[in-house]
PDB file of C-alpha atoms in Angstrom:
ATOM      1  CA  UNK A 234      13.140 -20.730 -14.553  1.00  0.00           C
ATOM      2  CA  UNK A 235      12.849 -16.840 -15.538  1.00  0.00           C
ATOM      3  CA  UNK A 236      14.719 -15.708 -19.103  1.00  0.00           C
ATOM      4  CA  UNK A 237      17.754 -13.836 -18.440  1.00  0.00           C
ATOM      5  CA  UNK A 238      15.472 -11.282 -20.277  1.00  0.00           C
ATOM      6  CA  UNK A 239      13.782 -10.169 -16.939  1.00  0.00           C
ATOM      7  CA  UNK A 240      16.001 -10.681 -14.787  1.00  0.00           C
ATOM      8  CA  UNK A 241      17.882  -8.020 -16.802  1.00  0.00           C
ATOM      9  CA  UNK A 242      14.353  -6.076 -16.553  1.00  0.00           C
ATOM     10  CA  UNK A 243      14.137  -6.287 -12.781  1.00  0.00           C
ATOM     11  CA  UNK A 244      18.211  -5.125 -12.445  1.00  0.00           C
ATOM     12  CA  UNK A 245      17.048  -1.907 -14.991  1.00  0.00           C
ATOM     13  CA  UNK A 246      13.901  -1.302 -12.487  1.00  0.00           C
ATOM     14  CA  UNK A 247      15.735  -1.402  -9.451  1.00  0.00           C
ATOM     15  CA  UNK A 248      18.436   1.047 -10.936  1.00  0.00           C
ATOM     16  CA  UNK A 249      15.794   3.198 -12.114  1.00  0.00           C
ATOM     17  CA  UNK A 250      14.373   3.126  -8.338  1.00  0.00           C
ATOM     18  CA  UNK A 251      17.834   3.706  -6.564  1.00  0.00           C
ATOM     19  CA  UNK A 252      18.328   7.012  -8.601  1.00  0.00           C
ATOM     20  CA  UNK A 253      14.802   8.394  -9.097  1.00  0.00           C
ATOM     21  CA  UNK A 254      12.862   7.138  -5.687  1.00  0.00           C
ATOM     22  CA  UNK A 255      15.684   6.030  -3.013  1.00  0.00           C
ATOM     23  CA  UNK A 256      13.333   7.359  -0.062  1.00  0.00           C
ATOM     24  CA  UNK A 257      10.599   4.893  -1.298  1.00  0.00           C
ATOM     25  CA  UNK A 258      13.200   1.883  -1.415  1.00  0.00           C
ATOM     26  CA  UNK A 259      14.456   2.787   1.880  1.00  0.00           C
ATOM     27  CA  UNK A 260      10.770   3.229   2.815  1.00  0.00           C
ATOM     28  CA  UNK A 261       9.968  -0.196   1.683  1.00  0.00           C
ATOM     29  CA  UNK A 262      13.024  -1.829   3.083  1.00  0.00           C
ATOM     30  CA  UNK A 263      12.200  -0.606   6.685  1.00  0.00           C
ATOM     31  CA  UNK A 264       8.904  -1.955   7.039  1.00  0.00           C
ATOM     32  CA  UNK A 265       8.795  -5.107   9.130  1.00  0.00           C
ATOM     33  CA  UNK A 266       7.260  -7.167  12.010  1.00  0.00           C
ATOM     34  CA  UNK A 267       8.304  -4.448  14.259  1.00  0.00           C
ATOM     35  CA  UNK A 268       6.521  -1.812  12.028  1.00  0.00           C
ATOM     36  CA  UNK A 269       3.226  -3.888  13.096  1.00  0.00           C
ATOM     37  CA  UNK A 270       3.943  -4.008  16.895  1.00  0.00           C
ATOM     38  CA  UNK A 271       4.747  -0.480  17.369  1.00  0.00           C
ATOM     39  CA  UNK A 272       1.370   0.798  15.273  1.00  0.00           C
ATOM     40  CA  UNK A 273      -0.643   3.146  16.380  1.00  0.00           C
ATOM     41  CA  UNK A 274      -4.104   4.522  15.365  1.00  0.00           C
ATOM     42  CA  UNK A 275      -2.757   7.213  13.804  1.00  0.00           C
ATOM     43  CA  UNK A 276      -0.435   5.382  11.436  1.00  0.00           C
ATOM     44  CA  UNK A 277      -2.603   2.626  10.486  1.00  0.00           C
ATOM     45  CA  UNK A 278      -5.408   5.269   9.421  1.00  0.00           C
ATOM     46  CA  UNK A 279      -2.385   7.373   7.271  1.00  0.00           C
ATOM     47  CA  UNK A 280      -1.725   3.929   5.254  1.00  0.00           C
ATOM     48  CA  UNK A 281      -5.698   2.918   5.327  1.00  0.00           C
ATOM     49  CA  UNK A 282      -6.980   6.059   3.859  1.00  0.00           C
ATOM     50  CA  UNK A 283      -3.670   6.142   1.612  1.00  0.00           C
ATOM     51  CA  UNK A 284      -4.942   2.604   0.035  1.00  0.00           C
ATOM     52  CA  UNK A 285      -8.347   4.040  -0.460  1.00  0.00           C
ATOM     53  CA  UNK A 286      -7.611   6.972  -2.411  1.00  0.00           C
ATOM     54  CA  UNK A 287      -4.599   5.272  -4.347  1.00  0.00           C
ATOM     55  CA  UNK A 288      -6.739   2.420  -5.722  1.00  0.00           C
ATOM     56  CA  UNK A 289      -7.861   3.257  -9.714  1.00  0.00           C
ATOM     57  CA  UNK A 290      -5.970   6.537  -9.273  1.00  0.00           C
ATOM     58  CA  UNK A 291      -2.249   7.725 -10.139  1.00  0.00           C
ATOM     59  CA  UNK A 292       0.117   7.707  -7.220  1.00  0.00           C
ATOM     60  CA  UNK A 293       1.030  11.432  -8.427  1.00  0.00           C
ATOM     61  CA  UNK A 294      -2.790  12.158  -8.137  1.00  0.00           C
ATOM     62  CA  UNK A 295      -2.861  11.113  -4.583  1.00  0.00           C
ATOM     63  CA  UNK A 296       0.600  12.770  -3.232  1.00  0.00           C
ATOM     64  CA  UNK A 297      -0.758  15.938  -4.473  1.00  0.00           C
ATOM     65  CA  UNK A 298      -3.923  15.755  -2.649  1.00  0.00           C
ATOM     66  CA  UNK A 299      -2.549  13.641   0.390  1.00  0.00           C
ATOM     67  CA  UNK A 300      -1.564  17.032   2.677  1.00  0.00           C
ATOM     68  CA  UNK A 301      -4.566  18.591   2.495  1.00  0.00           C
ATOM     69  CA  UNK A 302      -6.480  15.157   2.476  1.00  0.00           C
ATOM     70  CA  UNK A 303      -5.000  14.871   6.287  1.00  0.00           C
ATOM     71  CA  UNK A 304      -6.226  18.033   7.090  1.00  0.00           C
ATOM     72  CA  UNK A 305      -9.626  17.420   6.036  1.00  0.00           C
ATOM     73  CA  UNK A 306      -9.751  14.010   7.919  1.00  0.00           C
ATOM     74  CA  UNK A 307      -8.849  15.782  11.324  1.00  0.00           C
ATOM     75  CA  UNK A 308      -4.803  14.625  11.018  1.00  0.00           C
ATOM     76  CA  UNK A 309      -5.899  11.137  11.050  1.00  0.00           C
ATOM     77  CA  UNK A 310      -6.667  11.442  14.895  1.00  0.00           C
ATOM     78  CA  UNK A 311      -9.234   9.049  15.090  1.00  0.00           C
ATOM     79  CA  UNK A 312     -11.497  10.136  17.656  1.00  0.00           C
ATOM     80  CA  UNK A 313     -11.137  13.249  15.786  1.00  0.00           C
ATOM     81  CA  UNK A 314     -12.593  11.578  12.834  1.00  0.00           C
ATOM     82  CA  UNK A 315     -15.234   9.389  15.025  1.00  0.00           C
ATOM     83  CA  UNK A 316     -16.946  12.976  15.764  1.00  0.00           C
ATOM     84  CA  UNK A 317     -17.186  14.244  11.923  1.00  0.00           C
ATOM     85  CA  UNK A 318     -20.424  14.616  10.839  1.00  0.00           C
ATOM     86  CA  UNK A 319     -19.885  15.900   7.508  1.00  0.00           C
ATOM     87  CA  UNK A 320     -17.775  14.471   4.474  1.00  0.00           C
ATOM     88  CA  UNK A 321     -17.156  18.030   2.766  1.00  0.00           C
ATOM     89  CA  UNK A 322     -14.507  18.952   4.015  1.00  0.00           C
ATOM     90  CA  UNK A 323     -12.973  15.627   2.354  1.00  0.00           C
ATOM     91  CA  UNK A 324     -14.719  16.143  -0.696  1.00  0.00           C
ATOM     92  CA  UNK A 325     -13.820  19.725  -1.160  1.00  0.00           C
ATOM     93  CA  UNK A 326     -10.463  18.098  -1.351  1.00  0.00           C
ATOM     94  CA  UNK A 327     -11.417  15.482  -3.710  1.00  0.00           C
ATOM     95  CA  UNK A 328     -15.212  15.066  -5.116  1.00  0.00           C
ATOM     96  CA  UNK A 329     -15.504  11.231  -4.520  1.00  0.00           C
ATOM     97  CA  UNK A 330     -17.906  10.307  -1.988  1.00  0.00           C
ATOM     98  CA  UNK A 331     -17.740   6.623  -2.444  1.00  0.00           C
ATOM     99  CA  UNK A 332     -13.718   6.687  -1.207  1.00  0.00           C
ATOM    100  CA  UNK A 333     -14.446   9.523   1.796  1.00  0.00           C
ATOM    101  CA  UNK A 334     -17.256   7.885   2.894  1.00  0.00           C
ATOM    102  CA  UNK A 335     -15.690   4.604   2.801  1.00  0.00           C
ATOM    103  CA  UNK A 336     -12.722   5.794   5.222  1.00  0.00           C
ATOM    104  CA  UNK A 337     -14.733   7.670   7.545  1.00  0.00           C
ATOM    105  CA  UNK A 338     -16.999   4.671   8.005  1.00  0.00           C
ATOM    106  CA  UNK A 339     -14.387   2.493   8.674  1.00  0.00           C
ATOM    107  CA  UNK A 340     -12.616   4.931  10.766  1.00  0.00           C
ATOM    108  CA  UNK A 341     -15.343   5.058  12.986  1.00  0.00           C
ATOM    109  CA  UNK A 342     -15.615   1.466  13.248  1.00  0.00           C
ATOM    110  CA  UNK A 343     -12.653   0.814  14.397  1.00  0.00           C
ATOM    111  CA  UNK A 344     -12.929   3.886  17.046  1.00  0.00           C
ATOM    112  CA  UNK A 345     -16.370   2.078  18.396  1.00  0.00           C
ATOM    113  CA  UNK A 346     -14.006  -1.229  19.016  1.00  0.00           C
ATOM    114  CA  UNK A 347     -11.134   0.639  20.146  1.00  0.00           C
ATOM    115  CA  UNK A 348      -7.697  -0.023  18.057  1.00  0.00           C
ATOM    116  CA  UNK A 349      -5.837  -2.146  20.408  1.00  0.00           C
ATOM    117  CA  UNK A 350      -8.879  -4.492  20.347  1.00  0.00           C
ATOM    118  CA  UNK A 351      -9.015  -4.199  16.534  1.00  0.00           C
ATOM    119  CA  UNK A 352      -5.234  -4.424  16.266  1.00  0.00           C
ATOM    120  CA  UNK A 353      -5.341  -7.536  17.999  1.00  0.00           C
ATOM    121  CA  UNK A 354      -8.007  -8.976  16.230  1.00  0.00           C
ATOM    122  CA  UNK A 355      -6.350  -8.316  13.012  1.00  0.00           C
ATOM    123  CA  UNK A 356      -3.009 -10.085  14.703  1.00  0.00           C
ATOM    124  CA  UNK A 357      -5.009 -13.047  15.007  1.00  0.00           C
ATOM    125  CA  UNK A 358      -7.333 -13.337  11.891  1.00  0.00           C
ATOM    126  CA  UNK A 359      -4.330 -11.972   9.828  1.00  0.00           C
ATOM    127  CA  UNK A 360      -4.437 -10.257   6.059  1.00  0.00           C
ATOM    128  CA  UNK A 361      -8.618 -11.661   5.140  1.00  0.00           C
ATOM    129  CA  UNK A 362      -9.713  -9.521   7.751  1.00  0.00           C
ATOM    130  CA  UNK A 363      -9.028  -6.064   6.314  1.00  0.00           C
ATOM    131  CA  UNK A 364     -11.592  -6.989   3.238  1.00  0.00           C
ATOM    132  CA  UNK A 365     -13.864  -5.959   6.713  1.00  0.00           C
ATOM    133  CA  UNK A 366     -13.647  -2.518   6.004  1.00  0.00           C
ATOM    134  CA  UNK A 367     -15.052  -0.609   3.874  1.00  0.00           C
ATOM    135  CA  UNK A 368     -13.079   0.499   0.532  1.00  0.00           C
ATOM    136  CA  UNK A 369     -10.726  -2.878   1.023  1.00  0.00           C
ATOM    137  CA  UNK A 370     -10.648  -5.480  -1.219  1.00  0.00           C
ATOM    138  CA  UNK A 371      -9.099  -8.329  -2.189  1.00  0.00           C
ATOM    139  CA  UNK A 372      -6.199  -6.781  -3.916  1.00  0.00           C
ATOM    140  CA  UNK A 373      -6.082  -3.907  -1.930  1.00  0.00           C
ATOM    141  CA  UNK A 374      -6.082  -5.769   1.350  1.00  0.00           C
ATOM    142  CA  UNK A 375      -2.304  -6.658   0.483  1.00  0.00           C
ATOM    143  CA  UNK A 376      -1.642  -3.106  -0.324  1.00  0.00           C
ATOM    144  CA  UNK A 377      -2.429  -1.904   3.037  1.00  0.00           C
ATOM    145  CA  UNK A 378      -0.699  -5.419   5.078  1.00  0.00           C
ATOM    146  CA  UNK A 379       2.840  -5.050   3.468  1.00  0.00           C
ATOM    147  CA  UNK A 380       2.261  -1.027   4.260  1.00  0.00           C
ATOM    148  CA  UNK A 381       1.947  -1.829   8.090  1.00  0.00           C
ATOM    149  CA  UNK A 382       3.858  -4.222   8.051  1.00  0.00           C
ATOM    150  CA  UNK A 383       1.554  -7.235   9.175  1.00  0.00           C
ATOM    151  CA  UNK A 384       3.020  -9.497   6.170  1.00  0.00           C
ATOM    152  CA  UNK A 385       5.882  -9.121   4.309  1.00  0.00           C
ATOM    153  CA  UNK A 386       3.545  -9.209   0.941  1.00  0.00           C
ATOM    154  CA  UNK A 387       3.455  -8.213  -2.905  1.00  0.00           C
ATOM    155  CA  UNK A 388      -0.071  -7.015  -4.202  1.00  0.00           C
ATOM    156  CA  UNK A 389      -1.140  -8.463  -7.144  1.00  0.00           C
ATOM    157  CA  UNK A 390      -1.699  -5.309  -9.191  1.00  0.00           C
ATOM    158  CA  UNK A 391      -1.626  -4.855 -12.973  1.00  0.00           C
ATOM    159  CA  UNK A 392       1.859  -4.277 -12.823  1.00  0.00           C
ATOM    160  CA  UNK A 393       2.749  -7.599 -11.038  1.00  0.00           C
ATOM    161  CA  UNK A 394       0.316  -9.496 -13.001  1.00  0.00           C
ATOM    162  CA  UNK A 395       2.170  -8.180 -15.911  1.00  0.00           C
ATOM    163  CA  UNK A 396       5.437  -9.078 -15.320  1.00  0.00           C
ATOM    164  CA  UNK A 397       3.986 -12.862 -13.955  1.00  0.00           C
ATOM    165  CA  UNK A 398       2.840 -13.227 -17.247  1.00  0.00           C
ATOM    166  CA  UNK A 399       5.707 -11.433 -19.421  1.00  0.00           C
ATOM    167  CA  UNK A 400       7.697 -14.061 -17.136  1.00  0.00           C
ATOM    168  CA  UNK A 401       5.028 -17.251 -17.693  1.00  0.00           C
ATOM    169  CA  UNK A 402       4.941 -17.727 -13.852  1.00  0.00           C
ATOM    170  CA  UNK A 403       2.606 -16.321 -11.255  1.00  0.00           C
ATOM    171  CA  UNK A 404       2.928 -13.445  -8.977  1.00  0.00           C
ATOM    172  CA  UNK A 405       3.836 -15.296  -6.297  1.00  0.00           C
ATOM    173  CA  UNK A 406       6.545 -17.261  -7.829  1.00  0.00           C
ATOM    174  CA  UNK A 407       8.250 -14.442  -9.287  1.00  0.00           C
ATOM    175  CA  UNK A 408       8.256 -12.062  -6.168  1.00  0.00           C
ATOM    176  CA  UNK A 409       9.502 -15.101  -4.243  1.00  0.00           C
ATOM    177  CA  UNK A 410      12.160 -15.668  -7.155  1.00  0.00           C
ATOM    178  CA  UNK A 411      13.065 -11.733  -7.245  1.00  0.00           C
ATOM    179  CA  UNK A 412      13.534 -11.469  -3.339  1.00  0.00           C
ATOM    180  CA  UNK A 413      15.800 -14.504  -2.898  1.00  0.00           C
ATOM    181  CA  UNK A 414      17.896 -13.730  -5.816  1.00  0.00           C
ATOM    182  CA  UNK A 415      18.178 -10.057  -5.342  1.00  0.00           C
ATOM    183  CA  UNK A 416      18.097 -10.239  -1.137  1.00  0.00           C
ATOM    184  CA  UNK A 417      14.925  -7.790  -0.926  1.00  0.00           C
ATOM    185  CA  UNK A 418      11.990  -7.987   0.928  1.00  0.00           C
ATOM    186  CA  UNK A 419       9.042  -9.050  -1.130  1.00  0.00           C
ATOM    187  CA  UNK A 420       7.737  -5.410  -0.667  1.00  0.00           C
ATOM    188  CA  UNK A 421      10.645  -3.917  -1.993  1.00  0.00           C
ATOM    189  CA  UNK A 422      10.223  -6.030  -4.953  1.00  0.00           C
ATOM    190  CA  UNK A 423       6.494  -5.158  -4.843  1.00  0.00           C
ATOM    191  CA  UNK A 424       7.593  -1.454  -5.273  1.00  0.00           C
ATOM    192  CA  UNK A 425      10.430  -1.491  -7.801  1.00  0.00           C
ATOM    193  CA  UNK A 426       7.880  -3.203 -10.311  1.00  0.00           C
ATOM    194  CA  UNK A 427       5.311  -1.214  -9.386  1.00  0.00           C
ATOM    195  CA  UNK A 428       7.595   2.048  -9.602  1.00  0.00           C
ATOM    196  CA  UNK A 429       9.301   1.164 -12.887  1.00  0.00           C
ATOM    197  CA  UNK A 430       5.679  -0.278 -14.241  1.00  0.00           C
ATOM    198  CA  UNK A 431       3.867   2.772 -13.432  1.00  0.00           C
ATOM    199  CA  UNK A 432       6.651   5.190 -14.778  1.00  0.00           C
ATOM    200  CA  UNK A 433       7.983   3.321 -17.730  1.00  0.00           C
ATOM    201  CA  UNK A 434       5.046   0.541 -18.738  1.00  0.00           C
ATOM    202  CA  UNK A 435       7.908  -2.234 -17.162  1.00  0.00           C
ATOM    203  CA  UNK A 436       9.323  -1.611 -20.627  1.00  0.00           C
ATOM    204  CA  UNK A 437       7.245  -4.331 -21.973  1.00  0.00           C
TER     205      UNK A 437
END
């Protein structure tokens, strides 16, 4: 079904990722149901304000920022954040008051239900629920599942869509293809095209 072509891609993008980014493979291959059932507030508001501020920018762009980014938004302690009153702190850090605004609202919304309630919940109503809060959509919602480890998920970015089409399948039927085939997690396939797509275009 796929041309020996990319298949020969995908083998040249997860090399690339085993010698350049092994700590984000390793990352990737660790998340799983059991990531989800041991979450805490603190984690799930790490990977929710990581999604925000990653969306429409470069990952290097955000791992720069992301340090002081925690400091600003109280260490991700979220009653800390339920009691800020001010988004400059945030801002000072990086000037975009849609994203801070976004995260702090959402933040605060999930303090006011209490995260085991809004854990649950999100147990139960499953991946459509995070389009809820603010600054999650409905590629972005995927981004921030597979990160917590809810679903075991690819997001359909540009770099996925890419490859789909560079393939003449969809997203979903190449991820599925890759992780059989290669014995990966779907979010490990997720990042190696992502990671070899954002460094080196997917050599396309």
């Amino acid at each position: 079904m796929f041309a020996n072509s990319f298949q020969h891609l995908f083998k040249e993008a997860k090399h690339y990722c085993e010698e350049n980014y092994p700590d984000e493979l390793e990352w990737a291959n660790g998340i799983n149901a059991e990531t989800f059932r041991n979450l805490r507030s603190k984690r799930f508001l790490t990977e929710y304000c990581w999604v925000i501020y990653a969306s429409g920018f470069k990952v290097s762009t955000v791992e720069m920022i992301f340090p002081d980014l925690k400091k600003a938004f109280k260490g991700f302690d979220i009653q800390a954040i339920s009691r800020m009153r001010s988004l400059k702190p945030a801002l000072q850090v990086f000037n975009n008051e849609r994203k801070a605004n976004s995260f702090v609202k959402g933040s605060k919304a999930i303090a006011e239900e209490g995260f085991s309630a809004f854990k649950k919940r999100l147990k139960t109503e499953g991946v459509d629920m995070l389009e809820q809060l603010p600054g999650i959509g409905p590629i972005t919602k995927y981004h921030l599942a597979k990160n917590i480890g809810l679903v075991d998920e690819a997001k359909p970015d540009i770099w996925l869509v890419r490859a789909a089409e560079a393939s003449n399948t969809s997203v979903n039927e190449l991820v599925e293809f890759l992780s059989k085939k290669y014995h990966m997690s779907r979010h490990a396939v997720d990042v190696v095209l992502w990671r070899y797509g954002a460094d080196k275009g997917l050599g396309l």
